[in-house]
Short mmCIF file of C-alpha atoms in Angstrom, two decimals:
data_model
loop_
_atom_site.label_atom_id
_atom_site.label_comp_id
_atom_site.label_asym_id
_atom_site.label_seq_id
_atom_site.Cartn_x
_atom_site.Cartn_y
_atom_site.Cartn_z
CA MET A 1 136.37 98.08 109.47
CA LYS A 2 138.76 95.17 109.94
CA TYR A 3 137.80 91.78 108.57
CA MET A 4 139.44 88.38 108.89
CA MET A 5 139.32 86.26 105.78
CA LEU A 6 139.53 82.62 106.78
CA ILE A 7 140.70 80.53 103.85
CA VAL A 8 139.16 77.07 104.08
CA SER A 9 140.36 74.11 102.05
CA ASP A 10 137.94 72.00 100.04
CA PRO A 11 138.79 68.32 99.46
CA GLU A 12 136.66 68.27 96.30
CA ALA A 13 138.39 71.28 94.73
CA ALA A 14 140.49 69.15 92.36
CA ASP A 15 137.30 67.94 90.61
CA ARG A 16 136.20 71.45 89.67
CA PRO A 17 137.34 73.38 86.61
CA SER A 18 139.40 76.49 87.28
CA ASP A 19 137.53 79.78 87.32
CA PRO A 20 138.79 82.68 85.19
CA ALA A 21 137.18 85.26 87.52
CA VAL A 22 139.84 84.84 90.21
CA ASP A 23 143.37 86.26 90.37
CA LYS A 24 146.61 84.37 90.81
CA VAL A 25 147.48 84.47 94.49
CA GLU A 26 150.66 86.55 93.95
CA ASP A 27 148.70 89.09 91.91
CA TRP A 28 145.91 89.19 94.50
CA VAL A 29 148.36 89.82 97.34
CA ALA A 30 150.27 92.46 95.37
CA LYS A 31 147.07 94.27 94.39
CA HIS A 32 145.58 94.49 97.87
CA ASP A 33 148.90 95.13 99.64
CA GLY A 34 149.38 97.97 97.17
CA SER A 35 145.97 99.51 97.87
CA GLY A 36 146.46 99.16 101.64
CA LYS A 37 143.37 96.96 101.98
CA ARG A 38 145.34 93.84 103.00
CA LEU A 39 147.07 94.35 106.33
CA ASP A 40 148.49 90.87 106.85
CA GLY A 41 148.03 87.27 105.84
CA GLN A 42 149.65 83.86 105.96
CA ARG A 43 149.31 80.40 104.63
CA LEU A 44 149.16 77.80 107.44
CA ARG A 45 150.65 74.34 107.52
CA PRO A 46 148.05 71.53 107.40
CA PRO A 47 146.23 70.10 110.45
CA GLU A 48 148.77 67.27 110.88
CA SER A 49 151.16 69.91 112.18
CA ALA A 50 148.62 71.28 114.68
CA THR A 51 148.87 71.03 118.45
CA THR A 52 145.80 71.54 120.64
CA ILE A 53 146.09 73.07 124.10
CA ARG A 54 143.40 72.96 126.79
CA ARG A 55 143.26 73.63 130.52
CA ARG A 56 140.68 71.45 132.23
CA GLY A 57 140.23 70.99 135.98
CA GLY A 58 143.54 72.65 136.73
CA GLU A 59 145.38 70.37 134.33
CA LEU A 60 147.12 71.34 131.13
CA LEU A 61 146.27 68.98 128.25
CA ILE A 62 148.44 69.06 125.15
CA THR A 63 147.40 66.85 122.24
CA ASP A 64 148.62 66.21 118.74
CA GLY A 65 146.39 67.31 115.87
CA PRO A 66 143.54 69.76 115.37
CA PHE A 67 140.72 70.45 117.86
CA THR A 68 138.10 69.05 115.49
CA GLU A 69 138.52 66.46 112.78
CA THR A 70 136.78 67.70 109.66
CA ARG A 71 137.47 67.29 105.99
CA GLU A 72 137.73 71.06 105.62
CA TRP A 73 140.44 72.92 107.44
CA ILE A 74 141.76 76.46 107.69
CA ALA A 75 144.55 76.79 105.16
CA GLY A 76 145.37 80.44 105.82
CA PHE A 77 144.09 83.87 106.62
CA ASP A 78 144.19 87.46 105.47
CA ILE A 79 143.36 90.57 107.46
CA LEU A 80 141.59 93.29 105.51
CA GLU A 81 140.80 96.92 106.23
CA CYS A 82 137.65 97.74 104.28
CA ASP A 83 134.97 100.43 104.22
CA ASP A 84 132.20 97.86 104.55
CA LEU A 85 131.18 94.25 103.95
CA ASP A 86 130.57 94.79 100.22
CA GLU A 87 134.20 95.80 99.75
CA ALA A 88 135.41 92.79 101.76
CA ILE A 89 133.17 90.49 99.68
CA ALA A 90 134.48 91.98 96.43
CA ILE A 91 138.10 91.43 97.53
CA ALA A 92 137.42 87.88 98.77
CA ALA A 93 135.57 87.03 95.56
CA THR A 94 138.76 87.36 93.45
CA HIS A 95 140.99 85.33 95.80
CA PRO A 96 141.85 82.02 94.10
CA MET A 97 140.61 80.04 97.10
CA SER A 98 137.07 81.40 96.56
CA ALA A 99 137.05 78.96 93.62
CA ALA A 100 139.38 76.26 94.98
CA GLY A 101 137.93 76.30 98.50
CA THR A 102 135.71 78.47 100.66
CA ILE A 103 136.33 81.88 102.20
CA GLU A 104 134.67 82.99 105.40
CA VAL A 105 134.72 86.74 106.04
CA ARG A 106 134.30 87.83 109.64
CA PRO A 107 134.38 91.29 111.16
CA PHE A 108 136.74 91.99 114.05
CA TRP A 109 135.00 92.49 117.37
CA PRO A 110 136.06 96.01 118.35
CA PHE A 111 136.89 96.84 121.98
CA GLU A 112 133.86 99.09 122.28
CA GLY A 113 131.36 96.82 120.46
CA MET B 1 95.72 124.27 111.03
CA THR B 2 92.16 123.32 110.22
CA ASP B 3 89.29 123.89 112.63
CA GLY B 4 90.10 122.39 116.02
CA GLY B 5 88.83 119.02 117.15
CA GLY B 6 88.07 117.24 113.87
CA ALA B 7 86.02 114.07 114.22
CA ALA B 8 87.97 111.02 115.41
CA ASP B 9 87.40 109.30 112.06
CA ASP B 10 88.89 112.24 110.14
CA ILE B 11 91.96 112.17 112.36
CA ARG B 12 92.42 108.42 111.94
CA ARG B 13 92.05 108.75 108.18
CA ALA B 14 94.45 111.70 107.94
CA LEU B 15 97.01 109.86 110.06
CA THR B 16 96.69 106.62 108.07
CA GLU B 17 97.14 108.52 104.80
CA ALA B 18 100.08 110.54 106.09
CA MET B 19 101.76 107.39 107.45
CA ALA B 20 101.21 105.53 104.18
CA GLU B 21 102.82 108.41 102.30
CA GLN B 22 105.62 109.30 104.65
CA ARG B 23 106.47 106.49 107.10
CA LEU B 24 108.96 104.76 104.82
CA ARG B 25 110.66 108.02 103.80
CA ILE B 26 111.09 109.04 107.44
CA VAL B 27 112.41 105.64 108.56
CA ALA B 28 114.77 105.37 105.61
CA SER B 29 116.26 108.83 106.11
CA LEU B 30 116.59 108.40 109.89
CA ILE B 31 118.42 105.09 109.43
CA ARG B 32 120.88 106.81 107.11
CA THR B 33 121.48 109.77 109.41
CA THR B 34 121.56 107.91 112.75
CA GLY B 35 122.60 104.41 111.67
CA ASN B 36 120.15 103.20 114.32
CA TRP B 37 117.30 101.06 112.95
CA ASP B 38 115.35 100.74 116.17
CA LEU B 39 115.58 104.46 116.87
CA ALA B 40 114.26 105.22 113.38
CA GLU B 41 111.29 102.88 113.73
CA ASP B 42 110.53 104.04 117.29
CA ALA B 43 110.66 107.72 116.31
CA VAL B 44 107.99 107.20 113.63
CA SER B 45 105.75 105.19 115.97
CA ASP B 46 106.19 107.88 118.59
CA ALA B 47 105.22 110.61 116.09
CA ALA B 48 102.06 108.68 115.15
CA GLU B 49 101.14 108.30 118.82
CA ARG B 50 101.68 112.01 119.40
CA ALA B 51 99.44 112.81 116.44
CA LEU B 52 96.61 110.94 118.16
CA VAL B 53 97.07 113.16 121.21
CA THR B 54 97.68 116.56 119.64
CA TRP B 55 95.54 116.47 116.49
CA PRO B 56 92.22 116.12 118.37
CA ARG B 57 93.33 119.06 120.53
CA ASP B 58 94.93 121.39 117.95
CA GLY B 59 93.29 120.19 114.74
CA ILE B 60 94.78 118.21 111.85
CA PRO B 61 97.84 120.07 110.53
CA ASP B 62 97.68 121.46 106.98
CA ASN B 63 100.42 119.09 105.92
CA PRO B 64 100.12 115.98 108.11
CA ALA B 65 103.04 114.22 106.36
CA ALA B 66 105.38 117.14 107.05
CA TRP B 67 104.16 117.26 110.65
CA LEU B 68 104.96 113.56 111.11
CA THR B 69 108.41 114.01 109.58
CA ALA B 70 109.28 116.97 111.81
CA THR B 71 107.92 115.25 114.93
CA ALA B 72 109.77 111.99 114.27
CA ARG B 73 113.04 113.86 113.65
CA ARG B 74 112.64 115.87 116.82
CA ARG B 75 112.01 112.66 118.74
CA ALA B 76 115.12 111.03 117.26
CA ILE B 77 117.23 114.06 118.17
CA ASP B 78 115.89 114.05 121.73
CA VAL B 79 116.70 110.38 122.18
CA LEU B 80 120.18 110.77 120.72
CA ARG B 81 120.93 113.86 122.80
CA ARG B 82 119.83 112.12 125.96
CA ALA B 83 121.96 109.08 125.17
CA GLN B 84 124.96 111.29 124.50
CA VAL B 85 124.51 113.16 127.77
CA GLU B 86 124.24 109.83 129.60
CA ARG B 87 127.45 108.62 128.03
CA GLY B 88 129.08 111.93 128.92
CA LYS B 89 129.81 112.63 125.26
CA LEU B 90 129.45 115.89 123.45
CA ALA B 91 126.64 115.94 120.93
CA ASP B 92 127.74 114.96 117.45
CA LEU B 93 126.78 118.30 115.97
CA ALA B 94 127.21 117.34 112.34
CA GLU B 95 124.86 114.39 112.79
CA LEU B 96 122.24 116.44 114.56
CA GLU B 97 122.43 119.24 112.03
CA GLU B 98 121.84 116.79 109.24
CA LEU B 99 118.88 115.43 111.15
CA THR B 100 117.33 118.86 111.50
CA GLY B 101 118.06 119.71 107.86
CA GLU B 102 115.48 120.46 105.23
CA GLY B 103 112.89 117.83 104.37
CA PRO B 104 113.28 114.07 104.17
CA GLU B 105 114.48 114.23 100.56
CA ALA B 106 117.59 116.13 101.66
CA SER B 107 119.68 113.00 101.01
CA PRO B 108 122.43 114.06 98.60
CA MET B 109 122.72 110.65 96.93
CA GLY B 110 119.39 109.45 95.66
CA ASP B 111 116.49 107.94 97.46
CA ASP B 112 116.95 106.56 100.97
CA ARG B 113 114.02 104.20 100.45
CA LEU B 114 115.90 102.32 97.76
CA ARG B 115 118.98 102.18 99.98
CA LEU B 116 116.84 100.67 102.72
CA VAL B 117 115.36 98.04 100.41
CA PHE B 118 118.80 96.91 99.17
CA THR B 119 120.13 96.75 102.72
CA CYS B 120 117.16 94.68 103.94
CA CYS B 121 117.65 92.32 100.98
CA HIS B 122 121.46 92.05 101.22
CA PRO B 123 122.70 88.59 100.22
CA ALA B 124 124.78 88.34 103.42
CA LEU B 125 121.47 87.97 105.30
CA ALA B 126 119.59 84.67 105.33
CA LEU B 127 116.60 84.69 102.97
CA GLU B 128 114.08 84.37 105.80
CA ALA B 129 115.75 87.28 107.59
CA ARG B 130 115.57 89.39 104.41
CA VAL B 131 111.87 88.68 104.09
CA ALA B 132 111.15 89.45 107.75
CA LEU B 133 113.22 92.64 107.74
CA THR B 134 111.65 93.92 104.51
CA LEU B 135 108.14 93.38 105.85
CA LYS B 136 108.99 95.00 109.17
CA VAL B 137 111.02 98.01 108.12
CA VAL B 138 109.95 98.69 104.53
CA SER B 139 106.29 97.65 104.75
CA GLY B 140 105.88 98.64 108.40
CA LEU B 141 104.07 95.46 109.50
CA SER B 142 104.19 94.58 113.18
CA THR B 143 106.43 91.76 114.41
CA GLY B 144 103.32 89.87 115.55
CA ALA B 145 101.65 90.18 112.15
CA ILE B 146 104.77 88.92 110.36
CA GLY B 147 105.03 86.04 112.83
CA ARG B 148 101.42 85.05 112.17
CA ALA B 149 101.89 85.22 108.40
CA PHE B 150 104.88 82.89 108.63
CA LEU B 151 103.23 80.60 111.19
CA THR B 152 105.73 81.39 113.91
CA SER B 153 105.52 83.16 117.25
CA GLU B 154 106.05 86.86 117.75
CA ALA B 155 109.02 86.04 120.02
CA THR B 156 110.71 83.91 117.34
CA MET B 157 110.11 86.56 114.71
CA GLY B 158 111.43 89.24 117.09
CA GLN B 159 114.63 87.22 117.54
CA ARG B 160 114.99 86.82 113.78
CA LEU B 161 114.65 90.59 113.26
CA LEU B 162 117.06 91.35 116.08
CA ARG B 163 119.69 88.99 114.65
CA ALA B 164 119.29 90.50 111.19
CA LYS B 165 119.76 94.06 112.50
CA GLN B 166 122.79 92.94 114.51
CA LYS B 167 124.33 91.28 111.48
CA ILE B 168 123.91 94.50 109.50
CA ALA B 169 125.60 96.53 112.23
CA HIS B 170 128.34 94.06 113.19
CA ALA B 171 129.30 92.79 109.74
CA GLY B 172 129.30 96.27 108.21
CA ILE B 173 126.56 95.72 105.62
CA PRO B 174 126.48 99.12 103.88
CA TYR B 175 123.41 101.34 103.61
CA ARG B 176 123.75 101.81 99.91
CA VAL B 177 122.33 101.10 96.48
CA PRO B 178 124.85 98.71 94.92
CA THR B 179 126.68 99.73 91.75
CA ASP B 180 128.98 96.85 90.74
CA ASP B 181 126.53 93.97 90.76
CA PHE B 182 123.32 95.99 90.46
CA ALA B 183 121.36 93.55 88.26
CA GLU B 184 122.11 90.57 90.50
CA ARG B 185 121.20 92.54 93.59
CA VAL B 186 117.90 93.63 92.02
CA ASP B 187 117.17 89.94 91.38
CA GLY B 188 117.86 89.32 95.07
CA VAL B 189 115.31 91.98 96.02
CA LEU B 190 112.70 90.56 93.63
CA VAL B 191 113.17 87.07 95.10
CA VAL B 192 112.19 88.50 98.48
CA VAL B 193 109.12 90.29 97.07
CA TYR B 194 107.92 87.21 95.16
CA LEU B 195 108.48 85.03 98.21
CA VAL B 196 106.26 87.35 100.25
CA PHE B 197 103.62 86.95 97.53
CA THR B 198 103.78 83.15 97.24
CA GLU B 199 103.93 82.77 101.02
CA GLY B 200 100.68 84.74 101.16
CA TYR B 201 99.06 82.05 99.04
CA ALA B 202 100.76 79.12 100.75
CA THR B 203 99.59 80.12 104.23
CA GLY B 204 96.32 81.76 103.21
CA ALA B 205 97.53 85.15 104.50
CA GLY B 206 96.04 87.12 101.59
CA SER B 207 97.27 90.43 103.01
CA LEU B 208 100.84 89.31 102.27
CA ALA B 209 100.01 89.11 98.57
CA ASP B 210 98.68 92.68 98.73
CA GLU B 211 101.82 93.72 100.59
CA ALA B 212 104.04 92.12 97.93
CA ILE B 213 102.19 94.03 95.21
CA ARG B 214 102.56 97.26 97.20
CA LEU B 215 106.30 96.58 97.50
CA ALA B 216 106.60 95.90 93.78
CA ARG B 217 104.75 99.15 92.97
CA LEU B 218 107.16 101.04 95.21
CA LEU B 219 110.15 99.41 93.49
CA VAL B 220 108.79 100.15 90.01
CA GLY B 221 108.53 103.79 91.10
CA LEU B 222 112.07 103.80 92.51
CA MET B 223 113.67 101.80 89.65
CA PRO B 224 111.59 102.71 86.58
CA LYS B 225 114.25 101.30 84.24
CA SER B 226 114.27 97.82 85.79
CA ASP B 227 112.39 95.58 83.37
CA GLU B 228 112.32 92.59 85.69
CA THR B 229 110.79 94.68 88.50
CA ARG B 230 108.00 95.83 86.19
CA ALA B 231 107.53 92.25 84.96
CA LEU B 232 107.26 90.90 88.51
CA LEU B 233 104.59 93.49 89.35
CA ALA B 234 102.65 92.42 86.24
CA LEU B 235 103.07 88.72 87.08
CA MET B 236 101.75 89.16 90.61
CA LEU B 237 98.85 91.36 89.46
CA LEU B 238 97.84 88.66 86.96
CA GLN B 239 98.03 85.86 89.52
CA HIS B 240 96.30 87.89 92.21
CA ALA B 241 93.51 88.94 89.79
CA ARG B 242 92.26 85.33 89.93
CA ARG B 243 91.95 85.23 93.74
CA ASP B 244 88.12 85.17 93.81
CA ALA B 245 87.85 82.34 91.28
CA ARG B 246 90.53 80.03 92.61
CA GLU B 247 88.41 78.29 95.21
CA VAL B 248 84.78 77.25 95.23
CA ALA B 249 83.37 75.82 98.47
CA GLY B 250 86.86 75.18 99.81
CA GLU B 251 88.02 73.21 96.74
CA ARG B 252 90.73 74.50 94.44
CA VAL B 253 89.56 75.16 90.91
CA THR B 254 92.05 74.74 88.08
CA LEU B 255 92.61 77.60 85.66
CA GLU B 256 90.55 76.12 82.82
CA HIS B 257 87.48 75.62 85.04
CA GLN B 258 87.60 79.02 86.77
CA ASP B 259 84.69 81.44 86.38
CA ARG B 260 86.41 84.16 84.34
CA SER B 261 83.79 86.74 85.23
CA ARG B 262 85.14 86.60 88.78
CA TRP B 263 88.66 87.61 87.68
CA ARG B 264 89.60 91.22 88.47
CA HIS B 265 89.77 92.53 84.94
CA GLU B 266 90.97 96.03 85.86
CA GLU B 267 94.05 94.42 87.45
CA ILE B 268 94.60 92.25 84.37
CA ASP B 269 94.38 95.39 82.21
CA GLU B 270 96.94 97.15 84.38
CA ALA B 271 99.33 94.18 84.07
CA VAL B 272 98.87 93.94 80.31
CA ALA B 273 99.66 97.67 79.99
CA LEU B 274 102.86 97.13 82.01
CA LEU B 275 103.86 94.27 79.71
CA ARG B 276 103.26 96.29 76.52
CA ARG B 277 106.11 98.69 77.28
CA PRO B 278 109.29 97.73 75.38
CA TRP B 279 111.88 95.48 77.04
CA THR B 280 115.60 96.16 77.32
CA VAL B 281 116.15 92.93 79.22
CA ARG B 282 113.76 90.01 78.94
CA GLY B 283 114.23 87.86 82.02
CA PRO B 284 112.27 84.99 83.55
CA TYR B 285 109.67 87.24 85.23
CA ALA B 286 108.86 88.89 81.89
CA VAL B 287 108.23 85.54 80.20
CA GLN B 288 106.23 84.19 83.14
CA ALA B 289 104.15 87.38 83.16
CA ASP B 290 103.51 87.04 79.41
CA LEU B 291 102.41 83.44 80.02
CA ALA B 292 100.05 84.52 82.78
CA ALA B 293 98.73 87.31 80.51
CA ALA B 294 98.11 84.87 77.66
CA HIS B 295 95.84 82.88 79.99
CA ALA B 296 94.27 85.92 81.64
CA THR B 297 93.27 87.61 78.38
CA ALA B 298 91.69 84.53 76.75
CA PRO B 299 87.89 84.94 76.74
CA SER B 300 87.50 81.25 77.63
CA ALA B 301 89.71 78.23 78.26
CA ASP B 302 88.94 76.93 74.73
CA GLU B 303 89.99 80.20 73.16
CA THR B 304 93.44 80.21 74.78
CA ASP B 305 96.28 80.91 72.34
CA TRP B 306 98.19 77.65 72.97
CA VAL B 307 100.63 78.21 70.11
CA ARG B 308 101.80 81.41 71.80
CA ILE B 309 101.94 79.66 75.17
CA VAL B 310 104.16 76.88 73.79
CA ALA B 311 106.45 79.54 72.27
CA LEU B 312 106.66 81.33 75.65
CA TYR B 313 107.51 78.06 77.42
CA ASP B 314 110.27 77.51 74.86
CA GLU B 315 111.60 80.98 75.65
CA LEU B 316 111.43 80.30 79.39
CA LEU B 317 113.26 76.97 78.95
CA ASP B 318 116.05 78.88 77.19
CA ILE B 319 116.43 81.37 80.06
CA ALA B 320 115.74 79.23 83.12
CA PRO B 321 115.29 75.54 82.33
CA THR B 322 113.55 73.47 84.99
CA PRO B 323 111.85 70.07 84.64
CA VAL B 324 108.49 71.48 85.80
CA ILE B 325 108.56 74.08 83.01
CA ALA B 326 109.29 71.29 80.50
CA LEU B 327 106.29 69.40 81.92
CA ASN B 328 104.01 72.43 81.59
CA ARG B 329 105.26 72.95 78.05
CA ALA B 330 104.27 69.36 77.21
CA ILE B 331 100.75 70.01 78.51
CA ALA B 332 100.56 73.16 76.36
CA VAL B 333 101.79 71.19 73.31
CA GLY B 334 98.94 68.75 74.00
CA MET B 335 96.55 71.70 73.72
CA SER B 336 98.10 73.30 70.63
CA ASP B 337 99.12 70.23 68.55
CA GLY B 338 96.86 67.52 69.98
CA PRO B 339 97.23 64.88 72.70
CA LEU B 340 99.64 62.61 70.79
CA ALA B 341 102.13 65.44 70.24
CA GLY B 342 101.65 66.33 73.91
CA LEU B 343 102.41 62.74 74.98
CA ALA B 344 105.62 62.73 72.93
CA ALA B 345 106.71 66.02 74.56
CA LEU B 346 105.72 64.68 77.98
CA GLU B 347 107.84 61.54 77.66
CA THR B 348 110.86 63.68 76.70
CA ALA B 349 110.27 65.94 79.71
CA ALA B 350 109.70 62.94 82.01
CA ASP B 351 113.16 61.56 81.15
CA ASP B 352 114.55 64.11 83.59
CA PRO B 353 115.39 62.16 86.76
CA ARG B 354 114.18 65.08 88.87
CA LEU B 355 110.62 64.31 87.72
CA ALA B 356 110.86 60.61 88.60
CA GLY B 357 107.81 59.54 90.62
CA HIS B 358 106.23 63.00 90.36
CA TYR B 359 102.43 62.80 90.48
CA LEU B 360 102.08 65.68 88.00
CA VAL B 361 103.72 63.59 85.26
CA ALA B 362 101.24 60.75 85.82
CA ALA B 363 98.34 63.22 86.04
CA ALA B 364 99.34 64.93 82.78
CA ARG B 365 99.81 61.56 81.08
CA GLY B 366 96.34 60.49 82.21
CA ASP B 367 94.85 63.71 80.89
CA LEU B 368 96.54 63.42 77.48
CA LEU B 369 95.70 59.70 77.11
CA GLY B 370 92.07 60.42 78.00
CA ARG B 371 91.88 63.11 75.37
CA ALA B 372 93.47 60.73 72.85
CA GLY B 373 90.54 58.36 73.52
CA LEU B 374 92.69 55.73 75.30
CA ARG B 375 90.38 55.38 78.30
CA ASP B 376 91.92 52.29 79.98
CA GLU B 377 95.49 53.59 79.68
CA ALA B 378 94.34 56.98 80.95
CA LEU B 379 92.73 55.36 83.99
CA ILE B 380 95.94 53.50 84.86
CA ALA B 381 97.91 56.77 84.72
CA VAL B 382 95.37 58.66 86.84
CA GLU B 383 95.33 55.87 89.44
CA GLN B 384 99.12 56.06 89.56
CA ALA B 385 98.87 59.84 90.07
CA ILE B 386 96.42 59.28 92.97
CA GLU B 387 98.98 57.06 94.69
CA LEU B 388 101.72 59.65 94.25
CA ALA B 389 99.67 62.78 95.04
CA PRO B 390 101.11 64.69 98.04
CA THR B 391 97.90 66.20 99.47
CA GLU B 392 94.35 65.06 100.17
CA GLN B 393 92.95 67.85 98.01
CA GLU B 394 94.96 66.77 94.97
CA ARG B 395 93.95 63.14 95.56
CA ARG B 396 90.28 64.13 95.65
CA GLN B 397 90.54 65.99 92.34
CA LEU B 398 92.27 63.02 90.73
CA GLU B 399 89.64 60.62 92.14
CA GLN B 400 87.01 62.74 90.46
CA ARG B 401 88.92 62.57 87.18
CA ALA B 402 89.14 58.76 87.51
CA ALA B 403 85.39 58.55 88.12
CA GLU B 404 84.73 60.62 84.98
CA LEU B 405 86.94 58.27 82.95
CA ARG B 406 85.16 55.16 84.28
CA GLU B 407 81.81 56.62 83.31
CA SER B 408 82.91 57.69 79.82
#
């Protein structure tokens, strides 16, 4: 199954002690690229660089900034190919942002679902 | 086959027994082989309905459980075959062959029932969904009965179950006994079982408490090496053994005033035997069960071994410290070392900000002061507890305590 790992920033992360259970991001990427579990992934620039696009009533609206203003924002993503949710959870649980932020794991919606 | 046309009562009894023995095994193995939860549950219900038609006609089969298993499997195969024909697909022969294979224990990798329990209690499901799914699929309760027990409608409960099954399918929650984080996942299962038990008491649905004990017995059988599972069974047996003494004329009776002859002593004995076996791991359920056993085995409230109870509270505070445990420990110190020692322990416990304004602190203080002979101070504390008490019943009990103090 394919899963999207959404990496979410946490503004309070700086106040927390580091957690020895997580990998360094380079090591994490190398490990899961090597095993074939990580198919792709990117860090994203912060919300200030976002542009929001909407079509409403036949009109194209282009605005500066993110669609919603929240203190947490998506800082990156990884696409995983895993046997099941437990494997995806185990991989996400050693990503450094599981300690420094929040990771949301979501299954892809297959064409036949 | 036995003689044809057994009495309706015999048939009902044979079916109930066979379902109790086999329903969970059939459902668990059909979920593994078909991956379809609703199909598995429907196939078993269908087999039970067929039994009510064919058994009166042909007699009760020699092995009713085996009959139910074979009938449910056949039903599942029929439904799958029909669906595959409708979709214009060839039958998945491997799947069907496994379905028709030998016996429900044919699973090559351990017990399907345990797999089912861990899947129902997966941490990626919301706690209320885990509870509902466990009661529905593992215990076999109806959606309506679960809804009533949790004071919600059948429709709402049906939605909750549907969402939980969809999450399992869509998110890829595996049908497996976990290996990596086994101990934590067992804890997650026990939380669900204990919640079923406490919910039974909170809502007055006593059958839920029985169901929780049944679940714990099943888990002890499936995981005989899990100390915490055995401890939880003992803890629930000990608490449930007091069910007939807990209320008199609609009023709650505290432990020390309960009529001990109304406790179920055979259940207490069973729990004590479970607790006597040696521990590899001593977790919070083991200590709580030992605490409950120390109360349950005292011949009278006065003969309670308070020194042991204080020691057990100390052990529990080491494993899982909470302010309420510290408060209960202070009350026990008041019993073992006298009210003044109890008051000192109480004031230390009450320093915890989480206990600020808690009526139990004021009630315990009033009790200890009263026993220390400080009547006026005790009365002030009890009156404070009355103001803070959250329910009418607790207020009434405290009013009675205040009246006793005024008269003394």
